[in-house]
């Protein structure tokens, strides 16, 4: 089968790989139908390794680079192990790609995304969605409702990040929020905030196409290249927003997020970072603000799919390009690095 294999930063190759086989009675083989390119994928391509194991095999996948990439995907079940009960052959599924200790088809930790062994199918070995077929444990598959497309299924994973971020925040219905960065996760955070009942949502973004998408989703857009984002947000929100979501991974933006909140406000750091960032702790202490990080998600896939059925996280709002797997390097990763008009690119094996 064809697969996109990561060897090193800026060294992603589409090549022939063996079709994986089921080796455990609780495993499922999926024929991939659609896989999105994630910001985390882009970080690995541009400046990795971050989650990709290179020095030794990942403790759960048992693999190290070179590895098949792709963790935002959906497909059709084509084979199941003898003890699989969650799905059957022919089911359409969205994949929850978290690698965390598991046994007999279930995660072993309640907060399974916080394991010290955290990895991701498609980032940490074990196969991935940038391939024609892949195999994973049944605890990682969720049956898609009949009215959700495979492309919509590929968006469940990034939407889960956004929904988890909002759920982990202190935001209440009627509160105000600012989202710094209107890429895929930022746009989905706007959607999650709408679902949570935020009364005012602001989006801080510089790319024209992404500003337009944020505005179309109902956010008030602030362009930091045209005005001081912090001053503008303080003015628009009458003293600062209740919660700010940092979704860029840019050090200066972390400080903007912090200063955009009022006394007692909260910052949720959603980004995966390529390097260090600094801030003045007194900006937290003297204003009694809170800063909190989130990683991935847990127990939210059913809620995401239910919200999708109600019209949230729509593919038509997020997907800007669809490409074949053979073109993933130039038309996928390089396009995302060089063209900020792109939001979500969907790859079809």
PDB file of C-alpha atoms in Angstrom, residues 64-215:
ATOM      1  CA  UNK A  64      10.401   4.484  16.148  1.00  0.00           C
ATOM      2  CA  UNK A  65      11.150   6.621  13.102  1.00  0.00           C
ATOM      3  CA  UNK A  66      10.692   6.162  10.246  1.00  0.00           C
ATOM      4  CA  UNK A  67       6.942   6.053  10.985  1.00  0.00           C
ATOM      5  CA  UNK A  68       3.722   6.497   9.009  1.00  0.00           C
ATOM      6  CA  UNK A  69       2.055   9.847   9.750  1.00  0.00           C
ATOM      7  CA  UNK A  70      -1.589  10.924   9.951  1.00  0.00           C
ATOM      8  CA  UNK A  71      -3.820  10.978  13.051  1.00  0.00           C
ATOM      9  CA  UNK A  72      -6.962  12.904  11.985  1.00  0.00           C
ATOM     10  CA  UNK A  73      -8.845  10.297  10.024  1.00  0.00           C
ATOM     11  CA  UNK A  74     -11.915   8.236   9.343  1.00  0.00           C
ATOM     12  CA  UNK A  75     -12.543   5.133   7.304  1.00  0.00           C
ATOM     13  CA  UNK A  76     -14.323   1.805   6.952  1.00  0.00           C
ATOM     14  CA  UNK A  77     -13.760  -1.268   9.118  1.00  0.00           C
ATOM     15  CA  UNK A  78     -12.577  -4.098   6.851  1.00  0.00           C
ATOM     16  CA  UNK A  79     -11.473  -6.674   9.443  1.00  0.00           C
ATOM     17  CA  UNK A  80     -11.847  -7.210  13.191  1.00  0.00           C
ATOM     18  CA  UNK A  81     -10.186  -9.370  15.821  1.00  0.00           C
ATOM     19  CA  UNK A  82     -12.036 -12.272  17.425  1.00  0.00           C
ATOM     20  CA  UNK A  83     -12.916 -10.335  20.594  1.00  0.00           C
ATOM     21  CA  UNK A  84     -13.922  -6.976  19.100  1.00  0.00           C
ATOM     22  CA  UNK A  85     -17.399  -5.886  20.214  1.00  0.00           C
ATOM     23  CA  UNK A  86     -17.534  -2.120  19.517  1.00  0.00           C
ATOM     24  CA  UNK A  87     -17.714  -2.332  15.722  1.00  0.00           C
ATOM     25  CA  UNK A  88     -18.262  -4.788  12.888  1.00  0.00           C
ATOM     26  CA  UNK A  89     -16.943  -5.119   9.344  1.00  0.00           C
ATOM     27  CA  UNK A  90     -18.509  -2.432   7.149  1.00  0.00           C
ATOM     28  CA  UNK A  91     -18.938   0.138   9.922  1.00  0.00           C
ATOM     29  CA  UNK A  92     -17.806   3.687   9.191  1.00  0.00           C
ATOM     30  CA  UNK A  93     -15.587   4.979  12.003  1.00  0.00           C
ATOM     31  CA  UNK A  94     -13.709   8.031  13.284  1.00  0.00           C
ATOM     32  CA  UNK A  95     -10.404   7.252  14.955  1.00  0.00           C
ATOM     33  CA  UNK A  96      -9.368   8.492  18.407  1.00  0.00           C
ATOM     34  CA  UNK A  97      -5.604   8.167  17.929  1.00  0.00           C
ATOM     35  CA  UNK A  98      -4.350   8.453  21.524  1.00  0.00           C
ATOM     36  CA  UNK A  99      -1.791   5.853  22.538  1.00  0.00           C
ATOM     37  CA  UNK A 100      -2.264   5.249  26.254  1.00  0.00           C
ATOM     38  CA  UNK A 101      -2.124   2.100  28.402  1.00  0.00           C
ATOM     39  CA  UNK A 102      -5.001  -0.188  27.436  1.00  0.00           C
ATOM     40  CA  UNK A 103      -6.240  -3.696  28.039  1.00  0.00           C
ATOM     41  CA  UNK A 104      -8.979  -5.849  26.528  1.00  0.00           C
ATOM     42  CA  UNK A 105     -10.204  -3.086  24.232  1.00  0.00           C
ATOM     43  CA  UNK A 106     -10.358  -0.254  26.774  1.00  0.00           C
ATOM     44  CA  UNK A 107      -8.134   2.530  28.081  1.00  0.00           C
ATOM     45  CA  UNK A 108      -6.899   1.788  31.596  1.00  0.00           C
ATOM     46  CA  UNK A 109      -6.736   5.376  32.889  1.00  0.00           C
ATOM     47  CA  UNK A 110      -9.735   7.651  33.440  1.00  0.00           C
ATOM     48  CA  UNK A 111      -7.663  10.624  32.243  1.00  0.00           C
ATOM     49  CA  UNK A 112      -5.941   8.582  29.576  1.00  0.00           C
ATOM     50  CA  UNK A 113      -4.595  11.617  27.734  1.00  0.00           C
ATOM     51  CA  UNK A 114      -2.395  12.469  30.744  1.00  0.00           C
ATOM     52  CA  UNK A 115      -0.367   9.275  30.792  1.00  0.00           C
ATOM     53  CA  UNK A 116       3.440   9.757  30.906  1.00  0.00           C
ATOM     54  CA  UNK A 117       3.481   7.287  27.989  1.00  0.00           C
ATOM     55  CA  UNK A 118       1.280   9.511  25.809  1.00  0.00           C
ATOM     56  CA  UNK A 119       1.628   9.029  22.075  1.00  0.00           C
ATOM     57  CA  UNK A 120      -0.531   9.215  18.977  1.00  0.00           C
ATOM     58  CA  UNK A 121      -1.297   6.726  16.242  1.00  0.00           C
ATOM     59  CA  UNK A 122       0.159   8.476  13.218  1.00  0.00           C
ATOM     60  CA  UNK A 123       2.781  10.405  15.230  1.00  0.00           C
ATOM     61  CA  UNK A 124       4.314   7.830  17.555  1.00  0.00           C
ATOM     62  CA  UNK A 125       4.350   4.708  15.422  1.00  0.00           C
ATOM     63  CA  UNK A 126       1.885   1.872  15.006  1.00  0.00           C
ATOM     64  CA  UNK A 127       0.603   3.040  11.626  1.00  0.00           C
ATOM     65  CA  UNK A 128      -1.258   6.154  10.570  1.00  0.00           C
ATOM     66  CA  UNK A 129      -3.960   7.757   8.494  1.00  0.00           C
ATOM     67  CA  UNK A 130      -1.696   8.835   5.641  1.00  0.00           C
ATOM     68  CA  UNK A 131      -1.911   5.293   4.291  1.00  0.00           C
ATOM     69  CA  UNK A 132      -4.446   3.045   2.623  1.00  0.00           C
ATOM     70  CA  UNK A 133      -4.935   0.744   5.617  1.00  0.00           C
ATOM     71  CA  UNK A 134      -4.067   0.869   9.305  1.00  0.00           C
ATOM     72  CA  UNK A 135      -4.688  -1.242  12.406  1.00  0.00           C
ATOM     73  CA  UNK A 136      -5.490  -0.058  15.932  1.00  0.00           C
ATOM     74  CA  UNK A 137      -7.187  -1.203  19.132  1.00  0.00           C
ATOM     75  CA  UNK A 138     -10.977  -1.178  19.241  1.00  0.00           C
ATOM     76  CA  UNK A 139     -10.847   1.357  22.087  1.00  0.00           C
ATOM     77  CA  UNK A 140      -9.667   3.875  19.461  1.00  0.00           C
ATOM     78  CA  UNK A 141     -12.603   3.579  17.048  1.00  0.00           C
ATOM     79  CA  UNK A 142     -15.944   5.362  17.235  1.00  0.00           C
ATOM     80  CA  UNK A 143     -18.813   4.513  14.940  1.00  0.00           C
ATOM     81  CA  UNK A 144     -19.816   7.444  12.732  1.00  0.00           C
ATOM     82  CA  UNK A 145     -23.496   8.417  12.599  1.00  0.00           C
ATOM     83  CA  UNK A 146     -25.000   7.712   9.199  1.00  0.00           C
ATOM     84  CA  UNK A 147     -25.492  11.410   8.440  1.00  0.00           C
ATOM     85  CA  UNK A 148     -21.805  12.318   8.905  1.00  0.00           C
ATOM     86  CA  UNK A 149     -19.453  11.922   5.938  1.00  0.00           C
ATOM     87  CA  UNK A 150     -15.957  10.425   6.082  1.00  0.00           C
ATOM     88  CA  UNK A 151     -14.587  13.949   5.620  1.00  0.00           C
ATOM     89  CA  UNK A 152     -16.627  15.097   8.590  1.00  0.00           C
ATOM     90  CA  UNK A 153     -15.313  12.086  10.464  1.00  0.00           C
ATOM     91  CA  UNK A 154     -11.741  13.213   9.805  1.00  0.00           C
ATOM     92  CA  UNK A 155     -12.586  16.487  11.567  1.00  0.00           C
ATOM     93  CA  UNK A 156     -13.726  14.802  14.789  1.00  0.00           C
ATOM     94  CA  UNK A 157     -10.146  14.658  16.119  1.00  0.00           C
ATOM     95  CA  UNK A 158      -9.308  18.385  15.802  1.00  0.00           C
ATOM     96  CA  UNK A 159     -12.821  19.308  16.941  1.00  0.00           C
ATOM     97  CA  UNK A 160     -12.231  17.143  20.018  1.00  0.00           C
ATOM     98  CA  UNK A 161      -9.163  19.259  20.875  1.00  0.00           C
ATOM     99  CA  UNK A 162     -11.269  22.427  20.683  1.00  0.00           C
ATOM    100  CA  UNK A 163     -14.167  21.024  22.669  1.00  0.00           C
ATOM    101  CA  UNK A 164     -11.839  19.656  25.362  1.00  0.00           C
ATOM    102  CA  UNK A 165     -10.131  23.064  25.624  1.00  0.00           C
ATOM    103  CA  UNK A 166     -13.453  24.809  26.215  1.00  0.00           C
ATOM    104  CA  UNK A 167     -14.644  22.131  28.637  1.00  0.00           C
ATOM    105  CA  UNK A 168     -11.448  22.434  30.666  1.00  0.00           C
ATOM    106  CA  UNK A 169     -11.805  26.213  30.877  1.00  0.00           C
ATOM    107  CA  UNK A 170     -13.864  28.098  33.436  1.00  0.00           C
ATOM    108  CA  UNK A 171     -16.099  29.618  30.738  1.00  0.00           C
ATOM    109  CA  UNK A 172     -19.803  29.824  31.517  1.00  0.00           C
ATOM    110  CA  UNK A 173     -22.754  30.622  29.296  1.00  0.00           C
ATOM    111  CA  UNK A 174     -22.841  34.366  28.716  1.00  0.00           C
ATOM    112  CA  UNK A 175     -19.082  34.862  29.178  1.00  0.00           C
ATOM    113  CA  UNK A 176     -16.695  36.475  26.697  1.00  0.00           C
ATOM    114  CA  UNK A 177     -13.718  34.775  25.075  1.00  0.00           C
ATOM    115  CA  UNK A 178     -10.833  35.575  22.761  1.00  0.00           C
ATOM    116  CA  UNK A 179      -9.242  33.026  20.430  1.00  0.00           C
ATOM    117  CA  UNK A 180      -5.691  33.837  19.343  1.00  0.00           C
ATOM    118  CA  UNK A 181      -5.130  32.160  15.989  1.00  0.00           C
ATOM    119  CA  UNK A 182      -7.872  31.240  13.512  1.00  0.00           C
ATOM    120  CA  UNK A 183      -6.326  28.133  12.016  1.00  0.00           C
ATOM    121  CA  UNK A 184      -8.272  24.863  12.141  1.00  0.00           C
ATOM    122  CA  UNK A 185      -8.145  24.454  15.941  1.00  0.00           C
ATOM    123  CA  UNK A 186      -8.847  28.140  16.491  1.00  0.00           C
ATOM    124  CA  UNK A 187     -11.875  28.068  14.206  1.00  0.00           C
ATOM    125  CA  UNK A 188     -13.145  24.941  15.906  1.00  0.00           C
ATOM    126  CA  UNK A 189     -12.605  26.591  19.289  1.00  0.00           C
ATOM    127  CA  UNK A 190     -14.914  29.376  18.101  1.00  0.00           C
ATOM    128  CA  UNK A 191     -17.503  26.716  17.270  1.00  0.00           C
ATOM    129  CA  UNK A 192     -17.036  25.020  20.656  1.00  0.00           C
ATOM    130  CA  UNK A 193     -17.437  28.387  22.394  1.00  0.00           C
ATOM    131  CA  UNK A 194     -20.671  28.979  20.524  1.00  0.00           C
ATOM    132  CA  UNK A 195     -21.930  25.567  21.612  1.00  0.00           C
ATOM    133  CA  UNK A 196     -20.945  26.390  25.217  1.00  0.00           C
ATOM    134  CA  UNK A 197     -22.953  29.616  25.169  1.00  0.00           C
ATOM    135  CA  UNK A 198     -20.245  32.292  24.986  1.00  0.00           C
ATOM    136  CA  UNK A 199     -21.918  35.655  24.475  1.00  0.00           C
ATOM    137  CA  UNK A 200     -19.012  37.448  22.796  1.00  0.00           C
ATOM    138  CA  UNK A 201     -16.243  35.709  20.863  1.00  0.00           C
ATOM    139  CA  UNK A 202     -13.224  37.563  19.499  1.00  0.00           C
ATOM    140  CA  UNK A 203     -10.663  36.137  17.078  1.00  0.00           C
ATOM    141  CA  UNK A 204      -7.138  37.522  16.717  1.00  0.00           C
ATOM    142  CA  UNK A 205      -5.727  36.688  13.288  1.00  0.00           C
ATOM    143  CA  UNK A 206      -3.658  38.220  10.476  1.00  0.00           C
ATOM    144  CA  UNK A 207      -4.374  36.017   7.428  1.00  0.00           C
ATOM    145  CA  UNK A 208      -7.239  37.470   5.342  1.00  0.00           C
ATOM    146  CA  UNK A 209      -8.868  34.132   4.502  1.00  0.00           C
ATOM    147  CA  UNK A 210      -8.764  32.978   8.105  1.00  0.00           C
ATOM    148  CA  UNK A 211     -10.124  36.310   9.320  1.00  0.00           C
ATOM    149  CA  UNK A 212     -13.007  35.884   6.893  1.00  0.00           C
ATOM    150  CA  UNK A 213     -13.739  32.370   8.138  1.00  0.00           C
ATOM    151  CA  UNK A 214     -13.645  33.457  11.781  1.00  0.00           C
ATOM    152  CA  UNK A 215     -16.019  36.307  11.005  1.00  0.00           C
TER     153      UNK A 215
END
